XYZ file of C-alpha atoms in Angstrom:
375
model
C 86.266 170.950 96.518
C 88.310 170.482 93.068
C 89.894 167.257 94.791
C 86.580 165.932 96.225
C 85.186 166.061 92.524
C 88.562 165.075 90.906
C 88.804 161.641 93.526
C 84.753 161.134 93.326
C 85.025 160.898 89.217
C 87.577 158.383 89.184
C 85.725 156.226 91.426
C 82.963 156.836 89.786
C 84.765 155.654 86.706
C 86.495 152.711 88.254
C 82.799 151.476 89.437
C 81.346 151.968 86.477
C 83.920 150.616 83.879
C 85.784 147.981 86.411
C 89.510 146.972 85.305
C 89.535 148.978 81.760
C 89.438 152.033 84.454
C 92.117 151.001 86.972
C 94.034 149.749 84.431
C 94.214 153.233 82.269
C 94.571 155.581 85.948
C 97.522 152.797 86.353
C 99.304 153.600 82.955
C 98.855 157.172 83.488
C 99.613 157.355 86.900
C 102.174 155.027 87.638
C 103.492 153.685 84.299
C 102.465 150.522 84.623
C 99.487 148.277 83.745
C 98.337 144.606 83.928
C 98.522 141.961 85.247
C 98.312 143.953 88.584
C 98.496 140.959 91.133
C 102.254 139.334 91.986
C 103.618 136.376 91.310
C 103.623 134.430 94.661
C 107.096 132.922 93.961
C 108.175 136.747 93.007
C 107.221 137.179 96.724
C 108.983 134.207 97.786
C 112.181 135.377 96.247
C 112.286 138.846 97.408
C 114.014 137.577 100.129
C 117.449 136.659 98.053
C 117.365 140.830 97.154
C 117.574 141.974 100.867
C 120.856 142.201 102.121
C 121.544 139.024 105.486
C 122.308 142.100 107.776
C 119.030 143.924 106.768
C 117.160 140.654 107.134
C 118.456 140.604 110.967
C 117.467 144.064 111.385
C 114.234 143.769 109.885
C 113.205 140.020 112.003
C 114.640 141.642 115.331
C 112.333 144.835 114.602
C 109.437 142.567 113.672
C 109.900 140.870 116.892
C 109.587 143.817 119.098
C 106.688 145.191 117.400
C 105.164 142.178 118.036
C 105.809 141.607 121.678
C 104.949 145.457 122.706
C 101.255 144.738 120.549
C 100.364 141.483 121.587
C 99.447 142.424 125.096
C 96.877 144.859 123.470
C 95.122 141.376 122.750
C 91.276 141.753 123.924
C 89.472 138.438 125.367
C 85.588 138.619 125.106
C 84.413 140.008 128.242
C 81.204 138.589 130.328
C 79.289 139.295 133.582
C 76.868 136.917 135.108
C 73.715 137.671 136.243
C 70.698 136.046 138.058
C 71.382 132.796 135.639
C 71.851 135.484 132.885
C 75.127 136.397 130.507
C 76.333 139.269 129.462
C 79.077 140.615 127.331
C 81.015 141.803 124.323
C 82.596 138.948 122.017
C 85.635 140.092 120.162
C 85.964 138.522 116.498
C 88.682 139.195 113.912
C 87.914 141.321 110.973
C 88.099 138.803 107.787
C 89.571 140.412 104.862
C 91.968 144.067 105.401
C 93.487 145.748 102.588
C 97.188 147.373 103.385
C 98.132 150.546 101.034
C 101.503 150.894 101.267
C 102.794 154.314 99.367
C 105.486 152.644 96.802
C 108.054 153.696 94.408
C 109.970 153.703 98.137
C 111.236 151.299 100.704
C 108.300 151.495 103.818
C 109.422 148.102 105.897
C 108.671 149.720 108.879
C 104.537 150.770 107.873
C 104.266 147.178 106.277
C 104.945 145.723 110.096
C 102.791 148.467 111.945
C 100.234 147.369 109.958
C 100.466 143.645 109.212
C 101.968 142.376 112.972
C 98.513 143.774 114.692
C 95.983 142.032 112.022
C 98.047 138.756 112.519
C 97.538 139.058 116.151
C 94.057 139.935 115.599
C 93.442 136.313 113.403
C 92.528 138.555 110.343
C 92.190 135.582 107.628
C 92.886 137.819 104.734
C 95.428 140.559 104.352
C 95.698 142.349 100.962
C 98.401 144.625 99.690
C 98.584 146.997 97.281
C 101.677 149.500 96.390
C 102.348 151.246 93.590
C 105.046 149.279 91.168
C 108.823 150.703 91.265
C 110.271 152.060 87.560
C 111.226 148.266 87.170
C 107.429 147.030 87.301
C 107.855 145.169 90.739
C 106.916 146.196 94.026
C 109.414 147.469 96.553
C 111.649 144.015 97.534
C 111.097 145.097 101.014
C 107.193 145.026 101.074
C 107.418 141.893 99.580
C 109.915 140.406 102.121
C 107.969 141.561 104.910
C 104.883 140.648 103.059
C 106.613 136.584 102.779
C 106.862 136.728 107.211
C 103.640 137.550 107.558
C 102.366 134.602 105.177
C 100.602 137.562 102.948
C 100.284 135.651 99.096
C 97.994 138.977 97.548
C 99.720 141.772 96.755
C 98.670 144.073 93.978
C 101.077 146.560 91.714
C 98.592 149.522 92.422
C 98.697 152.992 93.768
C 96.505 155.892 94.220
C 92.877 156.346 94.168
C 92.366 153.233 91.937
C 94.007 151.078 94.133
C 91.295 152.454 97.167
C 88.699 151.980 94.445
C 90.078 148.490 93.243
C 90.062 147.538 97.150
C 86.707 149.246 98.254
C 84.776 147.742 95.263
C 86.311 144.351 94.562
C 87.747 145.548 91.002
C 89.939 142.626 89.752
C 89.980 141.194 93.467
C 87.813 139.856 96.361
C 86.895 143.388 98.255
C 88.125 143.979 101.718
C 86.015 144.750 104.744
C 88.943 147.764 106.051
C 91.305 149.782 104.305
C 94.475 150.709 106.486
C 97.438 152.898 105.592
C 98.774 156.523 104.987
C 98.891 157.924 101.657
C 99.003 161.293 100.232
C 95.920 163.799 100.091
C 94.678 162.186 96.973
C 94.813 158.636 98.488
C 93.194 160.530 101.877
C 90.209 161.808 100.007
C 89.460 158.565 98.172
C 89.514 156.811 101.833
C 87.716 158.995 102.864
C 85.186 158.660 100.115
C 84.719 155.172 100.027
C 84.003 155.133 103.982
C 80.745 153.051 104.288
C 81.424 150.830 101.578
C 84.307 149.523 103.283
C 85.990 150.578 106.750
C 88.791 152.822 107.154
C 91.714 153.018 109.795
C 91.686 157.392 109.941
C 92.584 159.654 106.818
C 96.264 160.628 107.519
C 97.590 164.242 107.423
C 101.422 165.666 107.321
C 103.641 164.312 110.142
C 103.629 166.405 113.545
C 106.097 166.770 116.307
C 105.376 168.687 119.620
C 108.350 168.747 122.255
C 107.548 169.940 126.030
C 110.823 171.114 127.469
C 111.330 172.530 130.810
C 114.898 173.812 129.963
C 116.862 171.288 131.798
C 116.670 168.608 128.286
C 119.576 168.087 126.327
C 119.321 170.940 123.141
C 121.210 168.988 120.840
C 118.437 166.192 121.007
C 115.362 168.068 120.985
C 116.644 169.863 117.940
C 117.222 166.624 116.248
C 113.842 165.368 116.923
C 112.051 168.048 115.763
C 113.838 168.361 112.678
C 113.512 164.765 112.273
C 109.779 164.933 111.422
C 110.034 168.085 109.123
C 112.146 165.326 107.089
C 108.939 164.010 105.975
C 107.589 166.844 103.660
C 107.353 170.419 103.125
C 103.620 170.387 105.272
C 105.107 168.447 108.046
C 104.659 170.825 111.384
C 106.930 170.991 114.393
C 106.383 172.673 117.829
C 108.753 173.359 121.014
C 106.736 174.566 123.857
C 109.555 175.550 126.948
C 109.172 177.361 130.260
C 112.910 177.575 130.042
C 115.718 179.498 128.321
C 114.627 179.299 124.482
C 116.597 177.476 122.158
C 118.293 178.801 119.264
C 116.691 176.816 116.008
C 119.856 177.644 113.934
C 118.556 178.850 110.492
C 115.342 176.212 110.462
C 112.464 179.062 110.243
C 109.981 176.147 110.199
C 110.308 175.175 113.795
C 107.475 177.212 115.811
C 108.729 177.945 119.631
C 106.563 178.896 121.993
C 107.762 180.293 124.989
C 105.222 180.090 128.805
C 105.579 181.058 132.056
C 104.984 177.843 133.763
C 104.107 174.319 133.151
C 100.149 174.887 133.361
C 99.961 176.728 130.509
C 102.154 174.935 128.386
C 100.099 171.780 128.770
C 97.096 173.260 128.007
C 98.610 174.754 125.087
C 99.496 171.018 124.553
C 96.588 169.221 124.632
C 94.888 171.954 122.586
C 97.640 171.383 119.566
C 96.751 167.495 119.994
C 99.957 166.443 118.069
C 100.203 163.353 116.316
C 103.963 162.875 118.264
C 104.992 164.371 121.153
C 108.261 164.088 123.376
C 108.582 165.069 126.933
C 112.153 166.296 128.009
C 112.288 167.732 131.484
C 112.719 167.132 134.946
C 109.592 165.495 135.528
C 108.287 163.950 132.610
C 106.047 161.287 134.319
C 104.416 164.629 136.164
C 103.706 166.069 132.880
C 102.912 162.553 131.429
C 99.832 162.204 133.515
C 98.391 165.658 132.748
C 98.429 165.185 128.820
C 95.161 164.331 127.426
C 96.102 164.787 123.638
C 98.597 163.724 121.839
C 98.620 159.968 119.060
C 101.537 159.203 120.803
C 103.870 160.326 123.882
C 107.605 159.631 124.398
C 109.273 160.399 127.348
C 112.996 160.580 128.332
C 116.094 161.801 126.220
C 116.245 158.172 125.128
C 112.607 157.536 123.491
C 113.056 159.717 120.215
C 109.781 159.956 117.708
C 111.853 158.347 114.886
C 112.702 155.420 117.840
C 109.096 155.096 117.673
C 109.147 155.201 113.922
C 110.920 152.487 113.737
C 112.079 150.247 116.554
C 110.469 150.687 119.613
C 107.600 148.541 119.109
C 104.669 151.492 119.211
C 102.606 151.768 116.296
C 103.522 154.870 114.235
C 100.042 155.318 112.576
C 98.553 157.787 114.275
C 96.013 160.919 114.548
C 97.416 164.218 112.906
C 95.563 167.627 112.389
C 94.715 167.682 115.835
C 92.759 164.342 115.572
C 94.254 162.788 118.628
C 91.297 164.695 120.709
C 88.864 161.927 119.502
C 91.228 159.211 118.178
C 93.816 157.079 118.606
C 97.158 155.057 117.169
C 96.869 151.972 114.939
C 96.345 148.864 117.555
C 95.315 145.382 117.950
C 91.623 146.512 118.424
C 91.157 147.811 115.641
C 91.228 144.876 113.278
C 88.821 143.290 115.428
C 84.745 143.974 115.933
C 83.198 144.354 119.382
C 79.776 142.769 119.681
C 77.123 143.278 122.543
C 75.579 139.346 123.076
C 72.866 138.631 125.761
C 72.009 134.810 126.834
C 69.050 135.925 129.209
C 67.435 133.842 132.025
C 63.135 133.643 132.977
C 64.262 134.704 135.813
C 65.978 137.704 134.662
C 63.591 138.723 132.174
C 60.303 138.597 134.025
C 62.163 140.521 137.131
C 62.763 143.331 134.955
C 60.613 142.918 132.026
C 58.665 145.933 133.453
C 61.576 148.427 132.331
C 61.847 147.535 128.850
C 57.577 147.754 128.750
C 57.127 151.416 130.338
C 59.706 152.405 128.019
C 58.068 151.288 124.883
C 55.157 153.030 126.133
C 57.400 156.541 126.387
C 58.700 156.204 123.664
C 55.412 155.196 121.213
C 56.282 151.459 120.301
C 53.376 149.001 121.040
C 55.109 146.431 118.667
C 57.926 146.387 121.250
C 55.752 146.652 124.291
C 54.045 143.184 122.775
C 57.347 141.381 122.063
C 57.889 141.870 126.498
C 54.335 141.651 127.180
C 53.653 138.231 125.420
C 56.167 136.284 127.094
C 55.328 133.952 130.381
């Protein structure tokens, strides 16, 4: 509740006293003030402070991401009926807003993000990220920012760069806010819902890895202390019906041992991890039975940080148990589903009747006259 009342004041503040607000939280905060918006050549340039080999790296990885979300494309989608049309039209959000956590290189969460609005034809991509001790914004952010043809990007962090986004404070406000940040950042998302859209509030990385006993140790180790990299909060599960692994001196590994596979995966899908690994025998078995989980990797050779980085799946997902009701970052989601009807006479008076009794249920004679009057 402290938080809640902590984030709430200073967006109250940042609503009611505009830039004089974001600028002082951005002092305090992060050290640095106006002018918050970046020089498009200092965008430009950020190019000549990556390293050639890194620029390979990073274009080869921006590649793949892109080819593994592109076929999550969605054409609009019609059925025709008695001279009659039916369907959902997909259209683009216009304007995003990207917060990328600074003060650190995060190439990899600037393409998750950016690579599925451009295939969605969002028109406007904003970016905000907290300046490094040199004033600038992370030279990788801004390189990755220059491929994706992104010319906005703000020096802010923290709850007044939600606010700054959410309200249109010293820029044009954005219809969606995507990106992870830390429970402060959360809470102001999560606070400004309904004024602007939101991609999912964010928790501490997860890990879950079913093992049958027959996986290689050395691996599944590795993975699962891979995520506990992330933070202190991060969580990390090994669920085996085999012989259980030793976790060396890492007490924050929790092992659960079952007596066959049933009960592991419904131990499983009740955990809903944000990341979870299948090693065993018969991992496309097991595959089919999960219900949970933000995203699934299966084999010895599809490791979470793989995914993190490389693959080409998107690594924002659902944490906290989340992935019961929601899902990882894709194409969809920068785009807005709506219902259209182009109805025939023909249609209509067939079935006008339905639409008329049920008016008549449900107490609405101003409806019932809206069927009723037409010939």
């Amino acid at each position: 509740m402290e938080m809640e009342k902590y984030v709430k004041n200073i967006l109250n503040d940042i609503k009611l006293r505009g830039m004089d607000a974001v600028s002082e939280y951005s002092v305090k905060f992060d050290g640095y003030g106006t002018p918050f918006r970046v020089p498009e050549s200092e965008i430009v340039e950020a190019k000549n402070l990556i390293p050639e080999y890194q620029k390979s790296i990073i274009e080869k990885t921006y590649r793949r991401i892109y080819e593994n979300h592109s076929i999550q494309y969605s054409n609009d989608k019609m059925r025709f009926f008695r001279g009659s049309i039916y369907g959902i039209r997909y259209t683009p959000i216009e304007r995003i807003g990207m917060y990328i956590p600074g003060k650190k290189p995060l190439p990899s969460t600037v393409m998750m993000i950016g690579i599925p609005a451009k295939i969605a034809g969002v028109k406007d991509i904003v970016i905000t990220s907290a300046p490094e001790s040199n004033g600038k914004v992370n030279p990788y952010t801004l390189y990755i920012a220059d491929i994706l043809g992104i010319r906005e990007v703000y020096r802010l962090g923290g709850i007044q760069a939600i606010g700054s986004m959410a309200y249109g404070i010293g820029m044009k406000r954005v219809d969606k806010i995507f990106g992870p940040g830390n429970s402060y950042v959360n809470e102001a998302k999560r606070q400004v819902y309904g004024v602007t859209g939101i991609d999912g509030l964010y928790g501490p990385s997860e890990v879950l890895v079913i093992s049958d006993g027959t996986g290689n140790n050395e691996y599944i180790m590795a993975d699962l202390n891979s995520q506990l990299e992330h933070g202190i909060t991060s969580k990390a599960w090994l669920l085996t019906t085999g012989k259980v692994p030793s976790t060396g001196e890492n007490g924050r590994i929790e092992v659960m041992a079952f007596k066959n596979m049933d009960e592991l995966i419904s131990k499983a899908n009740e955990i809903a991890p944000e990341h979870m690994e299948i090693q065993a025998s018969n991992p496309m078995e097991i595959f089919s039975r999960i219900k949970n989980a933000g995203a699934i990797y299966i084999g010895e050779y599809a490791p979470v940080p793989a995914g993190d980085y490389f693959l080409g799946v998107n690594h924002l997902l659902p944490t906290g148990g989340t992935s019961r009701f929601s899902s990882a970052l894709t194409v969809d989601e920068f785009m807005k589903k709506t219902s259209f009807a182009s109805v025939s006479r023909e249609d209509f008076m067939k079935d006008r009747e339905l639409g008329m009794e049920l008016a008549k249920i449900e107490g609405m004679p101003l409806h019932y006259k809206s069927m009723e009057v037409r010939s």
